[in-house]
Amino acid sequence: MSYRFIDVDPSIGPVGALISGVDLAGQLTEDIVGEIHSAWLKHRVLFFRDQKLNPAKQAAFASQFGELDVYPFVKAVDAHPNVIPIIKEPDAKMNFGGAWHTDTSYSLQPPKATLLQAIEVPDVGGDTLFADASLAYQELSDGMKQMLEGLTGVYSAKMVHGGKGAYTSVAGGGNIGDAYSEDKETAAVEVEHPLIRTHDETGAKSIYCNKFHTHRIKGWTREESLPIFDFLVKHLIQSRFVSRFKWQVDSLAMWDNRCVFHNPMNDYQGKRRHMHRVIVQGAIPI
Ligand code: SIN
């Protein structure tokens, strides 16, 4: 595909493309937004550099792709209910979202897009890895695909945000930031989604479950289900499916949360990292 309004460089790796030639803080025409949307569906993660986006501008750009969502477990930045701070202070041990996952797959309608803007980054470390869950699905054997076909997962935030969840069971909420807000009722909710989801815009199938957000396969015990989740995630994080993004201040990444897993590296102890995140509402996974 050729682009008239943006430059698209997919050389970052198996998933994602670096987009240049556009100022996301400016007035974007329908044509420009259309090209960004097409590039996003094709490359699944778009990376932008040198974008001066305050919370209002980041939310305004994100809203070109759908209605914005509210994340239940982190207090939003003042006056911007859809923009959450993701901060790791120099004395914190855990980072936020530090495992392979897609965002909020435990909610009934998980976001289709996440837009993450870098405010302050360590000079070394804190990269985010992205894995193409569609490509990884395609490379499963026919036998495995058939076995997974029709299996439903029971998804819940309880493994991460529940009473004994990864954040809440560690003193000080794992010290993942002052904005972290416990919501035990929301964390306990269980919803059902397929283990393999079909993209509502492209029709591509992709691996969707992971052990932090998927409690079990419906009708199976958690113990029985874990080896399947572990196998699928181990399969999808092979280097042929993974790209690595090194953040700079004012970088923005926008990923297709329906078919891309991500994992922020926690390898910068003693340094501060500060991001702003916006999510765009998605459909019920099918
Ligand atoms: C997240 O899981 O949304 C955070 C990703 C990051 O901090 O790179």
PDB file of N, CA and C in Angstrom, residues 59-159:
ATOM      1  N   ALA A  59      -5.670  12.654  24.191  1.00  0.00           N
ATOM      2  CA  ALA A  59      -7.048  12.147  24.179  1.00  0.00           C
ATOM      3  C   ALA A  59      -7.749  12.539  22.881  1.00  0.00           C
ATOM      4  N   ALA A  60      -7.484  13.753  22.397  1.00  0.00           N
ATOM      5  CA  ALA A  60      -8.135  14.199  21.156  1.00  0.00           C
ATOM      6  C   ALA A  60      -7.684  13.331  19.980  1.00  0.00           C
ATOM      7  N   PHE A  61      -6.389  13.031  19.927  1.00  0.00           N
ATOM      8  CA  PHE A  61      -5.911  12.170  18.841  1.00  0.00           C
ATOM      9  C   PHE A  61      -6.537  10.775  18.954  1.00  0.00           C
ATOM     10  N   ALA A  62      -6.526  10.213  20.161  1.00  0.00           N
ATOM     11  CA  ALA A  62      -7.076   8.857  20.358  1.00  0.00           C
ATOM     12  C   ALA A  62      -8.550   8.796  19.961  1.00  0.00           C
ATOM     13  N   SER A  63      -9.282   9.885  20.220  1.00  0.00           N
ATOM     14  CA  SER A  63     -10.729   9.840  19.971  1.00  0.00           C
ATOM     15  C   SER A  63     -11.068   9.848  18.479  1.00  0.00           C
ATOM     16  N   GLN A  64     -10.059  10.023  17.626  1.00  0.00           N
ATOM     17  CA  GLN A  64     -10.302   9.892  16.176  1.00  0.00           C
ATOM     18  C   GLN A  64     -10.582   8.430  15.816  1.00  0.00           C
ATOM     19  N   PHE A  65     -10.275   7.512  16.741  1.00  0.00           N
ATOM     20  CA  PHE A  65     -10.386   6.082  16.421  1.00  0.00           C
ATOM     21  C   PHE A  65     -11.534   5.415  17.181  1.00  0.00           C
ATOM     22  N   GLY A  66     -12.289   6.184  17.927  1.00  0.00           N
ATOM     23  CA  GLY A  66     -13.430   5.620  18.650  1.00  0.00           C
ATOM     24  C   GLY A  66     -13.612   6.324  19.976  1.00  0.00           C
ATOM     25  N   GLU A  67     -14.634   5.859  20.694  1.00  0.00           N
ATOM     26  CA  GLU A  67     -14.922   6.465  21.997  1.00  0.00           C
ATOM     27  C   GLU A  67     -13.870   6.055  23.016  1.00  0.00           C
ATOM     28  N   LEU A  68     -13.494   6.967  23.873  1.00  0.00           N
ATOM     29  CA  LEU A  68     -12.453   6.654  24.852  1.00  0.00           C
ATOM     30  C   LEU A  68     -13.053   5.902  26.042  1.00  0.00           C
ATOM     31  N   ASP A  69     -12.228   5.099  26.666  1.00  0.00           N
ATOM     32  CA  ASP A  69     -12.670   4.272  27.786  1.00  0.00           C
ATOM     33  C   ASP A  69     -12.025   4.776  29.079  1.00  0.00           C
ATOM     34  N   VAL A  70     -12.593   4.322  30.195  1.00  0.00           N
ATOM     35  CA  VAL A  70     -12.028   4.681  31.503  1.00  0.00           C
ATOM     36  C   VAL A  70     -11.431   3.421  32.112  1.00  0.00           C
ATOM     37  N   TYR A  71     -10.200   3.506  32.555  1.00  0.00           N
ATOM     38  CA  TYR A  71      -9.542   2.345  33.170  1.00  0.00           C
ATOM     39  C   TYR A  71      -9.849   2.333  34.667  1.00  0.00           C
ATOM     40  N   PRO A  72     -10.332   1.188  35.202  1.00  0.00           N
ATOM     41  CA  PRO A  72     -10.840   1.217  36.583  1.00  0.00           C
ATOM     42  C   PRO A  72      -9.793   1.208  37.703  1.00  0.00           C
ATOM     43  N   PHE A  73      -8.541   0.855  37.423  1.00  0.00           N
ATOM     44  CA  PHE A  73      -7.616   0.615  38.537  1.00  0.00           C
ATOM     45  C   PHE A  73      -6.541   1.696  38.737  1.00  0.00           C
ATOM     46  N   VAL A  74      -6.581   2.737  37.928  1.00  0.00           N
ATOM     47  CA  VAL A  74      -5.606   3.821  38.129  1.00  0.00           C
ATOM     48  C   VAL A  74      -6.351   5.149  38.003  1.00  0.00           C
ATOM     49  N   LYS A  75      -6.124   6.039  38.965  1.00  0.00           N
ATOM     50  CA  LYS A  75      -6.796   7.348  38.925  1.00  0.00           C
ATOM     51  C   LYS A  75      -6.249   8.163  37.755  1.00  0.00           C
ATOM     52  N   ALA A  76      -7.163   8.775  37.025  1.00  0.00           N
ATOM     53  CA  ALA A  76      -6.778   9.533  35.828  1.00  0.00           C
ATOM     54  C   ALA A  76      -6.056  10.822  36.211  1.00  0.00           C
ATOM     55  N   VAL A  77      -5.371  11.408  35.261  1.00  0.00           N
ATOM     56  CA  VAL A  77      -4.726  12.698  35.536  1.00  0.00           C
ATOM     57  C   VAL A  77      -5.819  13.766  35.635  1.00  0.00           C
ATOM     58  N   ASP A  78      -5.570  14.809  36.402  1.00  0.00           N
ATOM     59  CA  ASP A  78      -6.583  15.834  36.682  1.00  0.00           C
ATOM     60  C   ASP A  78      -7.271  16.319  35.415  1.00  0.00           C
ATOM     61  N   ALA A  79      -8.584  16.340  35.463  1.00  0.00           N
ATOM     62  CA  ALA A  79      -9.415  16.909  34.392  1.00  0.00           C
ATOM     63  C   ALA A  79      -9.406  16.100  33.098  1.00  0.00           C
ATOM     64  N   HIS A  80      -8.757  14.944  33.110  1.00  0.00           N
ATOM     65  CA  HIS A  80      -8.745  14.121  31.892  1.00  0.00           C
ATOM     66  C   HIS A  80      -9.072  12.680  32.267  1.00  0.00           C
ATOM     67  N   PRO A  81     -10.361  12.348  32.385  1.00  0.00           N
ATOM     68  CA  PRO A  81     -10.773  11.040  32.919  1.00  0.00           C
ATOM     69  C   PRO A  81     -10.281   9.853  32.109  1.00  0.00           C
ATOM     70  N   ASN A  82      -9.879  10.090  30.862  1.00  0.00           N
ATOM     71  CA  ASN A  82      -9.449   8.977  30.006  1.00  0.00           C
ATOM     72  C   ASN A  82      -7.930   8.824  29.915  1.00  0.00           C
ATOM     73  N   VAL A  83      -7.217   9.682  30.638  1.00  0.00           N
ATOM     74  CA  VAL A  83      -5.747   9.627  30.546  1.00  0.00           C
ATOM     75  C   VAL A  83      -5.204   9.194  31.905  1.00  0.00           C
ATOM     76  N   ILE A  84      -4.525   8.040  31.938  1.00  0.00           N
ATOM     77  CA  ILE A  84      -3.967   7.610  33.229  1.00  0.00           C
ATOM     78  C   ILE A  84      -2.439   7.743  33.213  1.00  0.00           C
ATOM     79  N   PRO A  85      -1.889   8.082  34.391  1.00  0.00           N
ATOM     80  CA  PRO A  85      -0.432   8.100  34.500  1.00  0.00           C
ATOM     81  C   PRO A  85       0.073   6.687  34.787  1.00  0.00           C
ATOM     82  N   ILE A  86       1.135   6.298  34.148  1.00  0.00           N
ATOM     83  CA  ILE A  86       1.800   5.032  34.486  1.00  0.00           C
ATOM     84  C   ILE A  86       3.215   5.426  34.886  1.00  0.00           C
ATOM     85  N   ILE A  87       3.447   5.349  36.211  1.00  0.00           N
ATOM     86  CA  ILE A  87       4.702   5.900  36.737  1.00  0.00           C
ATOM     87  C   ILE A  87       5.432   4.830  37.535  1.00  0.00           C
ATOM     88  N   LYS A  88       6.701   4.671  37.284  1.00  0.00           N
ATOM     89  CA  LYS A  88       7.532   3.859  38.190  1.00  0.00           C
ATOM     90  C   LYS A  88       8.568   4.808  38.782  1.00  0.00           C
ATOM     91  N   GLU A  89       8.482   4.960  40.107  1.00  0.00           N
ATOM     92  CA  GLU A  89       9.416   5.844  40.805  1.00  0.00           C
ATOM     93  C   GLU A  89      10.749   5.126  40.999  1.00  0.00           C
ATOM     94  N   PRO A  90      11.822   5.862  41.247  1.00  0.00           N
ATOM     95  CA  PRO A  90      13.134   5.223  41.400  1.00  0.00           C
ATOM     96  C   PRO A  90      13.176   4.163  42.508  1.00  0.00           C
ATOM     97  N   ASP A  91      12.334   4.303  43.551  1.00  0.00           N
ATOM     98  CA  ASP A  91      12.390   3.322  44.650  1.00  0.00           C
ATOM     99  C   ASP A  91      11.393   2.173  44.463  1.00  0.00           C
ATOM    100  N   ALA A  92      10.634   2.170  43.401  1.00  0.00           N
ATOM    101  CA  ALA A  92       9.641   1.104  43.181  1.00  0.00           C
ATOM    102  C   ALA A  92      10.327  -0.141  42.625  1.00  0.00           C
ATOM    103  N   LYS A  93       9.782  -1.294  43.011  1.00  0.00           N
ATOM    104  CA  LYS A  93      10.369  -2.552  42.521  1.00  0.00           C
ATOM    105  C   LYS A  93       9.588  -3.076  41.318  1.00  0.00           C
ATOM    106  N   MET A  94       8.250  -3.045  41.433  1.00  0.00           N
ATOM    107  CA  MET A  94       7.419  -3.565  40.340  1.00  0.00           C
ATOM    108  C   MET A  94       7.137  -2.480  39.324  1.00  0.00           C
ATOM    109  N   ASN A  95       6.959  -2.894  38.078  1.00  0.00           N
ATOM    110  CA  ASN A  95       6.437  -1.929  37.101  1.00  0.00           C
ATOM    111  C   ASN A  95       4.997  -2.292  36.767  1.00  0.00           C
ATOM    112  N   PHE A  96       4.290  -1.369  36.194  1.00  0.00           N
ATOM    113  CA  PHE A  96       2.876  -1.580  35.875  1.00  0.00           C
ATOM    114  C   PHE A  96       2.774  -2.408  34.592  1.00  0.00           C
ATOM    115  N   GLY A  97       2.013  -3.493  34.654  1.00  0.00           N
ATOM    116  CA  GLY A  97       1.800  -4.318  33.453  1.00  0.00           C
ATOM    117  C   GLY A  97       3.021  -5.115  33.046  1.00  0.00           C
ATOM    118  N   GLY A  98       3.896  -5.416  34.005  1.00  0.00           N
ATOM    119  CA  GLY A  98       5.165  -6.046  33.661  1.00  0.00           C
ATOM    120  C   GLY A  98       5.089  -7.540  33.377  1.00  0.00           C
ATOM    121  N   ALA A  99       4.299  -7.931  32.408  1.00  0.00           N
ATOM    122  CA  ALA A  99       4.204  -9.336  31.961  1.00  0.00           C
ATOM    123  C   ALA A  99       3.538  -9.297  30.587  1.00  0.00           C
ATOM    124  N   TRP A 100       3.651 -10.386  29.841  1.00  0.00           N
ATOM    125  CA  TRP A 100       3.003 -10.409  28.519  1.00  0.00           C
ATOM    126  C   TRP A 100       1.487 -10.422  28.667  1.00  0.00           C
ATOM    127  N   HIS A 101       0.826  -9.479  28.035  1.00  0.00           N
ATOM    128  CA  HIS A 101      -0.638  -9.376  28.147  1.00  0.00           C
ATOM    129  C   HIS A 101      -1.181  -8.463  27.056  1.00  0.00           C
ATOM    130  N   THR A 102      -2.506  -8.463  26.911  1.00  0.00           N
ATOM    131  CA  THR A 102      -3.177  -7.388  26.187  1.00  0.00           C
ATOM    132  C   THR A 102      -3.927  -6.594  27.248  1.00  0.00           C
ATOM    133  N   ASP A 103      -4.224  -5.344  26.982  1.00  0.00           N
ATOM    134  CA  ASP A 103      -4.801  -4.512  28.043  1.00  0.00           C
ATOM    135  C   ASP A 103      -6.252  -4.891  28.329  1.00  0.00           C
ATOM    136  N   THR A 104      -6.516  -5.099  29.635  1.00  0.00           N
ATOM    137  CA  THR A 104      -7.885  -5.173  30.146  1.00  0.00           C
ATOM    138  C   THR A 104      -8.736  -6.255  29.476  1.00  0.00           C
ATOM    139  N   SER A 105      -8.114  -7.390  29.128  1.00  0.00           N
ATOM    140  CA  SER A 105      -8.905  -8.440  28.457  1.00  0.00           C
ATOM    141  C   SER A 105      -9.922  -9.063  29.412  1.00  0.00           C
ATOM    142  N   TYR A 106      -9.831  -8.702  30.712  1.00  0.00           N
ATOM    143  CA  TYR A 106     -10.806  -9.191  31.691  1.00  0.00           C
ATOM    144  C   TYR A 106     -12.087  -8.373  31.701  1.00  0.00           C
ATOM    145  N   SER A 107     -12.181  -7.332  30.864  1.00  0.00           N
ATOM    146  CA  SER A 107     -13.438  -6.581  30.858  1.00  0.00           C
ATOM    147  C   SER A 107     -14.325  -7.085  29.720  1.00  0.00           C
ATOM    148  N   LEU A 108     -15.604  -6.783  29.809  1.00  0.00           N
ATOM    149  CA  LEU A 108     -16.560  -7.313  28.826  1.00  0.00           C
ATOM    150  C   LEU A 108     -16.219  -6.807  27.420  1.00  0.00           C
ATOM    151  N   GLN A 109     -15.887  -5.535  27.330  1.00  0.00           N
ATOM    152  CA  GLN A 109     -15.506  -4.959  26.041  1.00  0.00           C
ATOM    153  C   GLN A 109     -14.106  -4.368  26.162  1.00  0.00           C
ATOM    154  N   PRO A 110     -13.102  -5.205  25.993  1.00  0.00           N
ATOM    155  CA  PRO A 110     -11.727  -4.704  26.158  1.00  0.00           C
ATOM    156  C   PRO A 110     -11.399  -3.673  25.079  1.00  0.00           C
ATOM    157  N   PRO A 111     -10.494  -2.746  25.394  1.00  0.00           N
ATOM    158  CA  PRO A 111     -10.171  -1.696  24.415  1.00  0.00           C
ATOM    159  C   PRO A 111      -9.597  -2.267  23.128  1.00  0.00           C
ATOM    160  N   LYS A 112      -9.945  -1.595  22.012  1.00  0.00           N
ATOM    161  CA  LYS A 112      -9.348  -2.031  20.743  1.00  0.00           C
ATOM    162  C   LYS A 112      -7.981  -1.388  20.543  1.00  0.00           C
ATOM    163  N   ALA A 113      -7.794  -0.221  21.136  1.00  0.00           N
ATOM    164  CA  ALA A 113      -6.521   0.483  20.939  1.00  0.00           C
ATOM    165  C   ALA A 113      -6.005   1.016  22.260  1.00  0.00           C
ATOM    166  N   THR A 114      -4.687   0.978  22.411  1.00  0.00           N
ATOM    167  CA  THR A 114      -4.031   1.657  23.530  1.00  0.00           C
ATOM    168  C   THR A 114      -3.034   2.637  22.948  1.00  0.00           C
ATOM    169  N   LEU A 115      -3.024   3.855  23.489  1.00  0.00           N
ATOM    170  CA  LEU A 115      -2.064   4.872  23.043  1.00  0.00           C
ATOM    171  C   LEU A 115      -1.227   5.285  24.245  1.00  0.00           C
ATOM    172  N   LEU A 116       0.059   5.023  24.164  1.00  0.00           N
ATOM    173  CA  LEU A 116       0.965   5.277  25.293  1.00  0.00           C
ATOM    174  C   LEU A 116       1.977   6.335  24.892  1.00  0.00           C
ATOM    175  N   GLN A 117       2.045   7.382  25.714  1.00  0.00           N
ATOM    176  CA  GLN A 117       2.915   8.530  25.414  1.00  0.00           C
ATOM    177  C   GLN A 117       4.008   8.609  26.480  1.00  0.00           C
ATOM    178  N   ALA A 118       5.244   8.786  26.054  1.00  0.00           N
ATOM    179  CA  ALA A 118       6.360   8.847  27.009  1.00  0.00           C
ATOM    180  C   ALA A 118       6.585  10.286  27.479  1.00  0.00           C
ATOM    181  N   ILE A 119       6.524  10.457  28.808  1.00  0.00           N
ATOM    182  CA  ILE A 119       6.727  11.774  29.414  1.00  0.00           C
ATOM    183  C   ILE A 119       8.154  11.885  29.951  1.00  0.00           C
ATOM    184  N   GLU A 120       8.584  10.816  30.643  1.00  0.00           N
ATOM    185  CA  GLU A 120       9.951  10.777  31.188  1.00  0.00           C
ATOM    186  C   GLU A 120      10.432   9.329  31.107  1.00  0.00           C
ATOM    187  N   VAL A 121      11.626   9.121  30.568  1.00  0.00           N
ATOM    188  CA  VAL A 121      12.101   7.731  30.401  1.00  0.00           C
ATOM    189  C   VAL A 121      13.544   7.622  30.881  1.00  0.00           C
ATOM    190  N   PRO A 122      13.914   6.435  31.373  1.00  0.00           N
ATOM    191  CA  PRO A 122      15.320   6.249  31.757  1.00  0.00           C
ATOM    192  C   PRO A 122      16.195   6.267  30.498  1.00  0.00           C
ATOM    193  N   ASP A 123      17.453   6.646  30.644  1.00  0.00           N
ATOM    194  CA  ASP A 123      18.305   6.662  29.434  1.00  0.00           C
ATOM    195  C   ASP A 123      18.563   5.254  28.912  1.00  0.00           C
ATOM    196  N   VAL A 124      18.586   4.290  29.840  1.00  0.00           N
ATOM    197  CA  VAL A 124      18.757   2.893  29.415  1.00  0.00           C
ATOM    198  C   VAL A 124      17.655   2.071  30.085  1.00  0.00           C
ATOM    199  N   GLY A 125      17.037   1.169  29.327  1.00  0.00           N
ATOM    200  CA  GLY A 125      16.008   0.291  29.893  1.00  0.00           C
ATOM    201  C   GLY A 125      14.608   0.869  29.755  1.00  0.00           C
ATOM    202  N   GLY A 126      13.618   0.056  30.164  1.00  0.00           N
ATOM    203  CA  GLY A 126      12.222   0.489  30.095  1.00  0.00           C
ATOM    204  C   GLY A 126      11.618   0.386  28.711  1.00  0.00           C
ATOM    205  N   ASP A 127      12.280  -0.365  27.813  1.00  0.00           N
ATOM    206  CA  ASP A 127      11.695  -0.575  26.481  1.00  0.00           C
ATOM    207  C   ASP A 127      10.405  -1.379  26.638  1.00  0.00           C
ATOM    208  N   THR A 128       9.558  -1.329  25.630  1.00  0.00           N
ATOM    209  CA  THR A 128       8.382  -2.194  25.618  1.00  0.00           C
ATOM    210  C   THR A 128       8.507  -3.165  24.438  1.00  0.00           C
ATOM    211  N   LEU A 129       8.221  -4.451  24.717  1.00  0.00           N
ATOM    212  CA  LEU A 129       8.228  -5.474  23.669  1.00  0.00           C
ATOM    213  C   LEU A 129       6.794  -5.696  23.185  1.00  0.00           C
ATOM    214  N   PHE A 130       6.653  -5.918  21.894  1.00  0.00           N
ATOM    215  CA  PHE A 130       5.335  -6.164  21.300  1.00  0.00           C
ATOM    216  C   PHE A 130       5.387  -7.472  20.518  1.00  0.00           C
ATOM    217  N   ALA A 131       4.353  -8.306  20.664  1.00  0.00           N
ATOM    218  CA  ALA A 131       4.318  -9.595  19.954  1.00  0.00           C
ATOM    219  C   ALA A 131       3.051  -9.684  19.113  1.00  0.00           C
ATOM    220  N   ASP A 132       3.228 -10.159  17.899  1.00  0.00           N
ATOM    221  CA  ASP A 132       2.116 -10.263  16.950  1.00  0.00           C
ATOM    222  C   ASP A 132       1.351 -11.568  17.190  1.00  0.00           C
ATOM    223  N   ALA A 133       0.199 -11.458  17.827  1.00  0.00           N
ATOM    224  CA  ALA A 133      -0.551 -12.656  18.219  1.00  0.00           C
ATOM    225  C   ALA A 133      -1.317 -13.274  17.059  1.00  0.00           C
ATOM    226  N   SER A 134      -1.463 -12.532  15.955  1.00  0.00           N
ATOM    227  CA  SER A 134      -2.111 -13.090  14.753  1.00  0.00           C
ATOM    228  C   SER A 134      -1.142 -13.968  13.988  1.00  0.00           C
ATOM    229  N   LEU A 135       0.052 -13.415  13.780  1.00  0.00           N
ATOM    230  CA  LEU A 135       1.096 -14.183  13.094  1.00  0.00           C
ATOM    231  C   LEU A 135       1.395 -15.457  13.882  1.00  0.00           C
ATOM    232  N   ALA A 136       1.473 -15.315  15.188  1.00  0.00           N
ATOM    233  CA  ALA A 136       1.764 -16.470  16.044  1.00  0.00           C
ATOM    234  C   ALA A 136       0.642 -17.502  15.937  1.00  0.00           C
ATOM    235  N   TYR A 137      -0.600 -17.045  15.873  1.00  0.00           N
ATOM    236  CA  TYR A 137      -1.722 -17.985  15.711  1.00  0.00           C
ATOM    237  C   TYR A 137      -1.575 -18.758  14.406  1.00  0.00           C
ATOM    238  N   GLN A 138      -1.259 -18.027  13.329  1.00  0.00           N
ATOM    239  CA  GLN A 138      -1.157 -18.694  12.009  1.00  0.00           C
ATOM    240  C   GLN A 138      -0.140 -19.825  12.036  1.00  0.00           C
ATOM    241  N   GLU A 139       0.867 -19.706  12.847  1.00  0.00           N
ATOM    242  CA  GLU A 139       1.937 -20.717  12.851  1.00  0.00           C
ATOM    243  C   GLU A 139       1.697 -21.868  13.826  1.00  0.00           C
ATOM    244  N   LEU A 140       0.531 -21.902  14.450  1.00  0.00           N
ATOM    245  CA  LEU A 140       0.189 -23.085  15.252  1.00  0.00           C
ATOM    246  C   LEU A 140      -0.160 -24.229  14.306  1.00  0.00           C
ATOM    247  N   SER A 141      -0.018 -25.452  14.781  1.00  0.00           N
ATOM    248  CA  SER A 141      -0.375 -26.604  13.937  1.00  0.00           C
ATOM    249  C   SER A 141      -1.893 -26.651  13.753  1.00  0.00           C
ATOM    250  N   ASP A 142      -2.339 -27.346  12.710  1.00  0.00           N
ATOM    251  CA  ASP A 142      -3.782 -27.490  12.494  1.00  0.00           C
ATOM    252  C   ASP A 142      -4.439 -28.195  13.676  1.00  0.00           C
ATOM    253  N   GLY A 143      -3.717 -29.165  14.243  1.00  0.00           N
ATOM    254  CA  GLY A 143      -4.270 -29.899  15.384  1.00  0.00           C
ATOM    255  C   GLY A 143      -4.500 -28.988  16.580  1.00  0.00           C
ATOM    256  N   MET A 144      -3.528 -28.135  16.855  1.00  0.00           N
ATOM    257  CA  MET A 144      -3.661 -27.201  17.990  1.00  0.00           C
ATOM    258  C   MET A 144      -4.781 -26.198  17.708  1.00  0.00           C
ATOM    259  N   LYS A 145      -4.831 -25.692  16.466  1.00  0.00           N
ATOM    260  CA  LYS A 145      -5.906 -24.735  16.119  1.00  0.00           C
ATOM    261  C   LYS A 145      -7.277 -25.381  16.339  1.00  0.00           C
ATOM    262  N   GLN A 146      -7.405 -26.647  15.908  1.00  0.00           N
ATOM    263  CA  GLN A 146      -8.704 -27.336  16.075  1.00  0.00           C
ATOM    264  C   GLN A 146      -9.053 -27.504  17.548  1.00  0.00           C
ATOM    265  N   MET A 147      -8.042 -27.827  18.360  1.00  0.00           N
ATOM    266  CA  MET A 147      -8.286 -28.024  19.787  1.00  0.00           C
ATOM    267  C   MET A 147      -8.762 -26.706  20.438  1.00  0.00           C
ATOM    268  N   LEU A 148      -8.160 -25.599  19.996  1.00  0.00           N
ATOM    269  CA  LEU A 148      -8.486 -24.305  20.606  1.00  0.00           C
ATOM    270  C   LEU A 148      -9.821 -23.744  20.100  1.00  0.00           C
ATOM    271  N   GLU A 149     -10.163 -24.153  18.890  1.00  0.00           N
ATOM    272  CA  GLU A 149     -11.396 -23.664  18.257  1.00  0.00           C
ATOM    273  C   GLU A 149     -12.588 -23.891  19.184  1.00  0.00           C
ATOM    274  N   GLY A 150     -13.341 -22.873  19.466  1.00  0.00           N
ATOM    275  CA  GLY A 150     -14.546 -23.063  20.280  1.00  0.00           C
ATOM    276  C   GLY A 150     -14.287 -23.081  21.783  1.00  0.00           C
ATOM    277  N   LEU A 151     -13.014 -23.037  22.227  1.00  0.00           N
ATOM    278  CA  LEU A 151     -12.779 -22.993  23.680  1.00  0.00           C
ATOM    279  C   LEU A 151     -12.986 -21.567  24.197  1.00  0.00           C
ATOM    280  N   THR A 152     -13.657 -21.504  25.323  1.00  0.00           N
ATOM    281  CA  THR A 152     -13.947 -20.202  25.931  1.00  0.00           C
ATOM    282  C   THR A 152     -13.077 -20.048  27.165  1.00  0.00           C
ATOM    283  N   GLY A 153     -12.594 -18.838  27.390  1.00  0.00           N
ATOM    284  CA  GLY A 153     -11.828 -18.557  28.593  1.00  0.00           C
ATOM    285  C   GLY A 153     -12.686 -17.793  29.588  1.00  0.00           C
ATOM    286  N   VAL A 154     -12.414 -18.013  30.854  1.00  0.00           N
ATOM    287  CA  VAL A 154     -13.053 -17.202  31.902  1.00  0.00           C
ATOM    288  C   VAL A 154     -12.004 -16.180  32.321  1.00  0.00           C
ATOM    289  N   TYR A 155     -12.262 -14.924  31.994  1.00  0.00           N
ATOM    290  CA  TYR A 155     -11.290 -13.848  32.197  1.00  0.00           C
ATOM    291  C   TYR A 155     -11.671 -13.053  33.445  1.00  0.00           C
ATOM    292  N   SER A 156     -10.676 -12.619  34.190  1.00  0.00           N
ATOM    293  CA  SER A 156     -10.932 -11.839  35.404  1.00  0.00           C
ATOM    294  C   SER A 156      -9.674 -11.049  35.781  1.00  0.00           C
ATOM    295  N   ALA A 157      -9.904  -9.913  36.429  1.00  0.00           N
ATOM    296  CA  ALA A 157      -8.768  -9.111  36.895  1.00  0.00           C
ATOM    297  C   ALA A 157      -8.248  -9.597  38.241  1.00  0.00           C
ATOM    298  N   LYS A 158      -8.890 -10.649  38.797  1.00  0.00           N
ATOM    299  CA  LYS A 158      -8.557 -11.007  40.190  1.00  0.00           C
ATOM    300  C   LYS A 158      -7.114 -11.480  40.373  1.00  0.00           C
ATOM    301  N   MET A 159      -6.516 -12.068  39.309  1.00  0.00           N
ATOM    302  CA  MET A 159      -5.140 -12.558  39.477  1.00  0.00           C
ATOM    303  C   MET A 159      -4.151 -11.396  39.631  1.00  0.00           C
TER     304      MET A 159
END
